[in-house]
CSV table of C-alpha atoms in Angstrom, one decimal:
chain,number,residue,atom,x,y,z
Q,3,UNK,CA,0.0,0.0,0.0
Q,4,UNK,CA,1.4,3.2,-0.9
Q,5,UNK,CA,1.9,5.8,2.4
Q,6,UNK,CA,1.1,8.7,0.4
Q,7,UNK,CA,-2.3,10.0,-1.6
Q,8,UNK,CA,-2.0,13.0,-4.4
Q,9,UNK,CA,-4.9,15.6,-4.4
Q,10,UNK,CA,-6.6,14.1,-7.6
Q,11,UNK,CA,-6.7,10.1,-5.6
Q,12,UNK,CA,-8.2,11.3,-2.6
Q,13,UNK,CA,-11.2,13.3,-4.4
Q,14,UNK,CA,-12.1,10.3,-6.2
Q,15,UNK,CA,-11.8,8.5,-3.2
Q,16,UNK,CA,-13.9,10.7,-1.3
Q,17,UNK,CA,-16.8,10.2,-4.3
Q,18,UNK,CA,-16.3,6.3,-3.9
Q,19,UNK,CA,-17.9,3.6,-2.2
Q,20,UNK,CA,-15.6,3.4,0.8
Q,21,UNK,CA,-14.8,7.3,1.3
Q,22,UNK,CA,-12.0,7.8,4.0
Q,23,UNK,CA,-11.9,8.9,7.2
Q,24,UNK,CA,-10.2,12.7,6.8
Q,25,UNK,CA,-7.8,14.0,9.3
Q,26,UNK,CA,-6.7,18.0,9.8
Q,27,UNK,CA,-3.6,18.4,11.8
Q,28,UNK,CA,-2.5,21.7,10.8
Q,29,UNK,CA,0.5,22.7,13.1
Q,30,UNK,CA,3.4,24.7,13.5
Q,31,UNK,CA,6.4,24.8,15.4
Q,32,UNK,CA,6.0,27.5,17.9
Q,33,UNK,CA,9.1,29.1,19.3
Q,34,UNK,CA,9.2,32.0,21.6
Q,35,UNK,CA,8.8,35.1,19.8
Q,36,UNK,CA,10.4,38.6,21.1
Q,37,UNK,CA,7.9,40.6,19.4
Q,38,UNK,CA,4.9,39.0,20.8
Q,39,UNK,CA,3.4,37.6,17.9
Q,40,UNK,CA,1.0,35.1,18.8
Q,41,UNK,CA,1.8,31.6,18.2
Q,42,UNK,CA,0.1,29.4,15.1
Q,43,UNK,CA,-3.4,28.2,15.7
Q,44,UNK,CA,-4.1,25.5,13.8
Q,45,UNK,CA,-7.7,25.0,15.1
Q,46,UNK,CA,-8.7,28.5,13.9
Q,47,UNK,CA,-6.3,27.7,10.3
Q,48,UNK,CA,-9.4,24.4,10.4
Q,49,UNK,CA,-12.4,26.4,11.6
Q,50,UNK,CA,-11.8,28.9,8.4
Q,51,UNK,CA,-11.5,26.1,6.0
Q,52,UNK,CA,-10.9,22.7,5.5
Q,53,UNK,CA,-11.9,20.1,3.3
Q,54,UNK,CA,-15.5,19.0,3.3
Q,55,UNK,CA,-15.6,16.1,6.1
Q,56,UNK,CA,-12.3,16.3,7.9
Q,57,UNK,CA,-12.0,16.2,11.3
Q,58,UNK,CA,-9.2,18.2,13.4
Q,59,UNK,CA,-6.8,16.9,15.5
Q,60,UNK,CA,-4.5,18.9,17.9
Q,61,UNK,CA,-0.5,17.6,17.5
Q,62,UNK,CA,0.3,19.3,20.9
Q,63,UNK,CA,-2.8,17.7,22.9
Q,64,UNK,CA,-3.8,14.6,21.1
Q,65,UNK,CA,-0.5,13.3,19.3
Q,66,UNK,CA,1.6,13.6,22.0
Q,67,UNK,CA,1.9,14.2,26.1
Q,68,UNK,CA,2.9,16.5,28.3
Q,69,UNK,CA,6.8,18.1,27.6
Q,70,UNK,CA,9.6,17.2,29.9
Q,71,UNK,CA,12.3,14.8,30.2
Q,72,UNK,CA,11.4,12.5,27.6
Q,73,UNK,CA,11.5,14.9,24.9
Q,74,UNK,CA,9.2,17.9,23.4
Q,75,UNK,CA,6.7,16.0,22.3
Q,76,UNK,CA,6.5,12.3,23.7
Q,77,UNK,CA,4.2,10.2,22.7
Q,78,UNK,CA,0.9,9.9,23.9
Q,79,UNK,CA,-0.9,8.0,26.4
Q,80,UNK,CA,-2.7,5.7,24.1
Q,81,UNK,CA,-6.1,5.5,25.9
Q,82,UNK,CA,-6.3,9.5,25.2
Q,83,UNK,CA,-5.4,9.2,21.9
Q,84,UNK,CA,-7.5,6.0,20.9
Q,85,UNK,CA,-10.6,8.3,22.7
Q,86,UNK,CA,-9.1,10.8,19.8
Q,87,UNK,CA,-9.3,9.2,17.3
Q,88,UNK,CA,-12.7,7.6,17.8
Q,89,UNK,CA,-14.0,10.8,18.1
Q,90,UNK,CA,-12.2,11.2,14.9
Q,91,UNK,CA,-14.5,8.4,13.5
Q,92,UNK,CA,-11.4,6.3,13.1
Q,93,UNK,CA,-12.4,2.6,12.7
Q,94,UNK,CA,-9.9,-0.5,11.8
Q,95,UNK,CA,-11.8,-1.3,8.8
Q,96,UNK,CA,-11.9,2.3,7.1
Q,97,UNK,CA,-8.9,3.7,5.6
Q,98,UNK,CA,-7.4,7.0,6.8
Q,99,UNK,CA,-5.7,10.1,5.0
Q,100,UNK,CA,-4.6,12.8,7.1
Q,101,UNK,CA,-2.9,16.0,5.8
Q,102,UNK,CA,-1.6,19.7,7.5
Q,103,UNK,CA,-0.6,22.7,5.9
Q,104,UNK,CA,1.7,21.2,3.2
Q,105,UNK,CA,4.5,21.2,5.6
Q,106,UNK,CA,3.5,17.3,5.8
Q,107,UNK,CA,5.7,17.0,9.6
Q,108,UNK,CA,2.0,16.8,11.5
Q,109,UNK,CA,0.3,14.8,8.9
Q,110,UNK,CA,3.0,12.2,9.5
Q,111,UNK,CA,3.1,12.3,12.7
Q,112,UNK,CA,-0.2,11.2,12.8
Q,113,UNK,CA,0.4,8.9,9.9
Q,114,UNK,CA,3.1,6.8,11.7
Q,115,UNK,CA,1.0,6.8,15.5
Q,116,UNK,CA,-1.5,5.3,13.7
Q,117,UNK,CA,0.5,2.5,11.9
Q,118,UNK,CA,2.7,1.9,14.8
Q,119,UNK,CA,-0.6,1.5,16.7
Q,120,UNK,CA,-2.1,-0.9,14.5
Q,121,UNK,CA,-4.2,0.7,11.7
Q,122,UNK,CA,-3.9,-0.9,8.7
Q,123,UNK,CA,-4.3,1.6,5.9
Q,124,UNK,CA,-3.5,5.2,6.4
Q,125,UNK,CA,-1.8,7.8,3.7
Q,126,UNK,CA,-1.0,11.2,4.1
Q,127,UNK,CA,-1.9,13.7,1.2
Q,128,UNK,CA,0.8,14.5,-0.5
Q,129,UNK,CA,1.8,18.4,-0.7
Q,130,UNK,CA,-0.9,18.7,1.8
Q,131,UNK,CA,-3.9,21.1,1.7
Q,132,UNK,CA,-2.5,23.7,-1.3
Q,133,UNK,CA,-2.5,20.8,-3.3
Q,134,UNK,CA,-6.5,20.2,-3.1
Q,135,UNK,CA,-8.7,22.3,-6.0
Q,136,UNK,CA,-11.6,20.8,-4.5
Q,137,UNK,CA,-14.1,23.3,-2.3
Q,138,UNK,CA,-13.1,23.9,1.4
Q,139,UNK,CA,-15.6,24.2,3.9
Q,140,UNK,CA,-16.2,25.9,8.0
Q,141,UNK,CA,-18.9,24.0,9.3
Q,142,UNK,CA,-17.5,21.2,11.9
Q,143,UNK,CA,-18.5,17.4,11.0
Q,144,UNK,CA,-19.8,15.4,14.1
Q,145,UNK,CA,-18.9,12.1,12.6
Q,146,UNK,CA,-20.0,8.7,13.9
Q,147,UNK,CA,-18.1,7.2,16.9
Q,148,UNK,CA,-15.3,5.2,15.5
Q,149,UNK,CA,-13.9,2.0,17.3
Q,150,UNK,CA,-10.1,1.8,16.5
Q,151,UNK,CA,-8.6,0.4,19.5
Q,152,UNK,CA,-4.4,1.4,19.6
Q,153,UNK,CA,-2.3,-1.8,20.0
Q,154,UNK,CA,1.2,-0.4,19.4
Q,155,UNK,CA,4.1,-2.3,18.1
Q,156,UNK,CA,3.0,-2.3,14.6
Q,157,UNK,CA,6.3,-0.6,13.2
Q,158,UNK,CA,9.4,0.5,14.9
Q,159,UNK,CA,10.0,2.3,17.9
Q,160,UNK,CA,13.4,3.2,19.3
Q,161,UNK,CA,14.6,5.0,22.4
Q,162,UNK,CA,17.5,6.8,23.4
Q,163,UNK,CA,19.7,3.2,24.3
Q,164,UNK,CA,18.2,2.1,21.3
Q,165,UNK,CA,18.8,4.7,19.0
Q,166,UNK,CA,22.6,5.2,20.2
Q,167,UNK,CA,23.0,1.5,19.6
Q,168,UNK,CA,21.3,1.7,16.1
Q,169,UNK,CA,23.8,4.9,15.2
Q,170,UNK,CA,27.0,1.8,15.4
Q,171,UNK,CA,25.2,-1.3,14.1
Q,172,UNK,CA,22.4,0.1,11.3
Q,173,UNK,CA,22.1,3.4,10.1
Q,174,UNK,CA,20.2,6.4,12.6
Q,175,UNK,CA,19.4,9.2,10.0
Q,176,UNK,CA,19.6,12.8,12.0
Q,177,UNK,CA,16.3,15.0,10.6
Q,178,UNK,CA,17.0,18.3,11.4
Q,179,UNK,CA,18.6,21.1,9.7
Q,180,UNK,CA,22.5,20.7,8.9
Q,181,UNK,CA,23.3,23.4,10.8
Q,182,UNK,CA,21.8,21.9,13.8
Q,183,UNK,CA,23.4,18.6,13.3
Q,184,UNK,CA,26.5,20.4,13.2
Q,185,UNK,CA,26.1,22.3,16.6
Q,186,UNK,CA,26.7,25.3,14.5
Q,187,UNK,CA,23.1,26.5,15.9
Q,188,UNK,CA,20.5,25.5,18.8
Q,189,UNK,CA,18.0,27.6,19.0
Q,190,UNK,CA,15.5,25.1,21.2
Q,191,UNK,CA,17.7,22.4,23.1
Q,192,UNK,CA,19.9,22.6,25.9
Q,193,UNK,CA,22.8,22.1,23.4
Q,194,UNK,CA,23.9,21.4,19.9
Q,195,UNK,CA,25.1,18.6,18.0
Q,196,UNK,CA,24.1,15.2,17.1
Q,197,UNK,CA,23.7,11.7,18.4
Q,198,UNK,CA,27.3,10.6,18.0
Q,199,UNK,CA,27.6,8.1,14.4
Q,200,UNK,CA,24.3,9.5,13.0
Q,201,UNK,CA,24.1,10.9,9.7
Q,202,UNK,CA,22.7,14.1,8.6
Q,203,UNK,CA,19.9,13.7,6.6
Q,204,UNK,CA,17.4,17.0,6.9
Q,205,UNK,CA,14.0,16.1,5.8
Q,206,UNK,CA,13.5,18.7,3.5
Q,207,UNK,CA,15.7,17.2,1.0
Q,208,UNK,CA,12.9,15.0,1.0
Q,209,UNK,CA,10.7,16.5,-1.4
Q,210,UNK,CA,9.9,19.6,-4.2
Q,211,UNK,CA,9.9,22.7,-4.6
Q,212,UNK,CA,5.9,22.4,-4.0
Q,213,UNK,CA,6.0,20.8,-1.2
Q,214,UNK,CA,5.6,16.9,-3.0
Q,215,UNK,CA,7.8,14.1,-2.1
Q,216,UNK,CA,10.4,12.8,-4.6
Q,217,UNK,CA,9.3,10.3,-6.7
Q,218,UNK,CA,10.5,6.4,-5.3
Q,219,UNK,CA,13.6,6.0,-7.3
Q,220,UNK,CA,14.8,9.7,-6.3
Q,221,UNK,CA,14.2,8.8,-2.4
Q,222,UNK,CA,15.7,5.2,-2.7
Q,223,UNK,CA,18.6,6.9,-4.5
Q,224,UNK,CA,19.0,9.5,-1.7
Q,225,UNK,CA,19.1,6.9,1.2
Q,226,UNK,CA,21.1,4.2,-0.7
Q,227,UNK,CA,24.2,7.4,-0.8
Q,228,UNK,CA,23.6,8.0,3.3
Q,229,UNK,CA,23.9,4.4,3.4
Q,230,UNK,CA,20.1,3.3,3.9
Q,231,UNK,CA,18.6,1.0,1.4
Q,232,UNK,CA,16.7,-2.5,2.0
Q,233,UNK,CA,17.8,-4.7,4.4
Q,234,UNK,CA,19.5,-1.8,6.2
Q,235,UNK,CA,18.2,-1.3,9.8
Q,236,UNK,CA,17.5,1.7,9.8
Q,237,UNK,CA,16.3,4.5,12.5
Q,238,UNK,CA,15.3,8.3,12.5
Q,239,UNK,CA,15.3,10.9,14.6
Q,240,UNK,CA,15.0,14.9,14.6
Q,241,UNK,CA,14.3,17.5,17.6
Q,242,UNK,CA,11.2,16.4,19.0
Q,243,UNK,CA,9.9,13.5,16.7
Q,244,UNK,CA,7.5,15.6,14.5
Q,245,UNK,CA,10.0,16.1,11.3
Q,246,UNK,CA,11.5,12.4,11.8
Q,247,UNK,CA,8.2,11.0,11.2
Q,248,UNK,CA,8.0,12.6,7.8
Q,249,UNK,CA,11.4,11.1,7.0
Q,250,UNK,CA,10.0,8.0,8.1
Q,251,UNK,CA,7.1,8.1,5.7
Q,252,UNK,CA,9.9,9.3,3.0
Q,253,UNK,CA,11.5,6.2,3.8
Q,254,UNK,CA,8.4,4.5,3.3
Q,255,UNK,CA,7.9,5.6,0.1
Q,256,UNK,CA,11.0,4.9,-1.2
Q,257,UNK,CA,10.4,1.0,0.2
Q,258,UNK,CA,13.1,1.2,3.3
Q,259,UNK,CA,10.9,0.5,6.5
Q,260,UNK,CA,12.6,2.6,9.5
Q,261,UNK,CA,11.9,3.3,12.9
Q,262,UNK,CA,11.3,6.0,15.0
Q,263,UNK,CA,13.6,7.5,17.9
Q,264,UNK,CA,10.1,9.8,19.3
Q,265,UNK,CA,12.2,11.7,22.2
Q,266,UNK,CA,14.9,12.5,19.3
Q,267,UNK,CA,17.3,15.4,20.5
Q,268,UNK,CA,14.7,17.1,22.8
Q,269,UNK,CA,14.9,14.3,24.9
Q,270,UNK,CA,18.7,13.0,23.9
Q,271,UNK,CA,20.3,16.4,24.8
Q,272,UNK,CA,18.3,16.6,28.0
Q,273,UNK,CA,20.6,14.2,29.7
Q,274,UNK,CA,24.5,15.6,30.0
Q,275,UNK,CA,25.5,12.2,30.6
Q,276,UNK,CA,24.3,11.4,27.0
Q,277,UNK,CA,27.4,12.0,24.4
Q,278,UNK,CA,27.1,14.8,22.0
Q,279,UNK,CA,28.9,14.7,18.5
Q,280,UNK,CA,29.7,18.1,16.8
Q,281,UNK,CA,30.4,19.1,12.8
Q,282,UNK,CA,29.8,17.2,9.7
Q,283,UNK,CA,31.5,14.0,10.7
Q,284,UNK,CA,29.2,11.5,12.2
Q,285,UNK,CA,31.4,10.4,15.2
């Protein structure tokens, strides 16, 4: 099953027999501004259009817990988010597409807790929501009560022992921004650098100018040269496990099953026992 849905699929889908389930998770970073800009609210980006059925859901609240030592964004406790995603109308037997602002980071965020928690068919729209011609509309859908039930273990899962060990015997793939990688710059963690032996791999070599991913053979390409390809094990991780997840469903596409390290550097660079590896060489 392919991980990803163009505009064009997901309209006929939505005209079909079996129409999926729609997911909004429109989301931003949010870093502390100086000038007192208010942060991005992706509830109010849904209420003032979205497409006609989708339902939102909140990264912050409902695709992850609390902040603190295990990272930005942890994962969630999986009776809240199963209660989410019923609400949702998310059933086991209906297939899924989420999307977000075209960033794709949220959508697949929600694309992999729901494939590592057992649902069998989910895609994210590819290019997200300024790929859709369709109409949009504001009124809120009060969809049927779903009954997806989250049994996790479905796909990959590291933590930080995990994830350091991965880095010497597979291939751990470092997300972010080169510069970060690097230790150059940090604007969020406690410090800079990277998980010593991971690669840099920022995700948004991942896809277009617009916004699309690459096509397969471009991807496969790409992380057969940082030394990922089939048969590889292979593991992810970025600041908070938002942007990893979108290499993960890159990954995907291009045929490489990876896993996901969720605490990634929030939670690796919270603990100065941890080792920190600085500049472009991976050790």
């Amino acid at each position: 099953m392919n991980a990803i849905i163009s505009a064009s699929e997901l309209a006929g889908d939505l005209t079909g027999g079996d129409p999926p389930v729609l997911l909004d998770v429109r989301w931003q970073l949010s870093l502390a501004k100086a000038s007192g800009e208010p942060s991005f609210d992706g509830r109010a980006e849904y209420e003032a259009g979205h497409i006609p059925g989708a339902v939102y859901v909140d990264l912050d609240r409902e695709l992850a817990s609390e902040p603190g030592s295990r990272g930005r964004h942890p994962l969630p406790d999986l009776a809240e988010f199963g209660t989410a995603m019923r609400r949702a109308g998310v059933t086991s037997g209906t297939p899924v597409v989420v999307y977000d602002g075209g960033q794709g980071w949220a959508a697949a965020r929600a694309w992999w807790l729901l494939r590592w928690t057992g649902h069998p068919d989910v895609r994210v729209l590819d290019g997200g929501l300024p790929t859709w011609e369709g109409p949009l509309e504001t009124s809120v859908p009060t969809p049927a009560e779903g009954d997806f039930v989250p049994a996790p273990g479905a796909t990959g899962l590291l933590d930080a022992d995990g994830a350091a060990a991965l880095a010497r015997s597979g291939v751990l793939l470092d997300a972010r921004a080169g510069e970060r990688y690097r230790g150059e710059v940090e604007p969020i963690d406690p410090v800079g650098g990277h998980v010593p032996g991971a690669v840099s791999a920022p995700t948004h070599e991942n896809v277009a100018a617009d916004g699309r991913f690459l096509p397969a053979g471009e991807l496969a390409a790409r992380f057969k040269a940082l030394g990922a390809s089939q048969g590889t094990e292979v593991g992810v991780y970025c600041g908070s496990g938002v942007s990893a997840a979108h290499q993960v469903l890159a990954l995907a596409v291009a045929g490489i099953p990876a896993a996901l390290y969720v605490g990634s550097w929030s939670e690796w660079s919270s603990d100065p026992s941890r080792p920190v590896a600085v500049g472009a060489d991976p050790q």
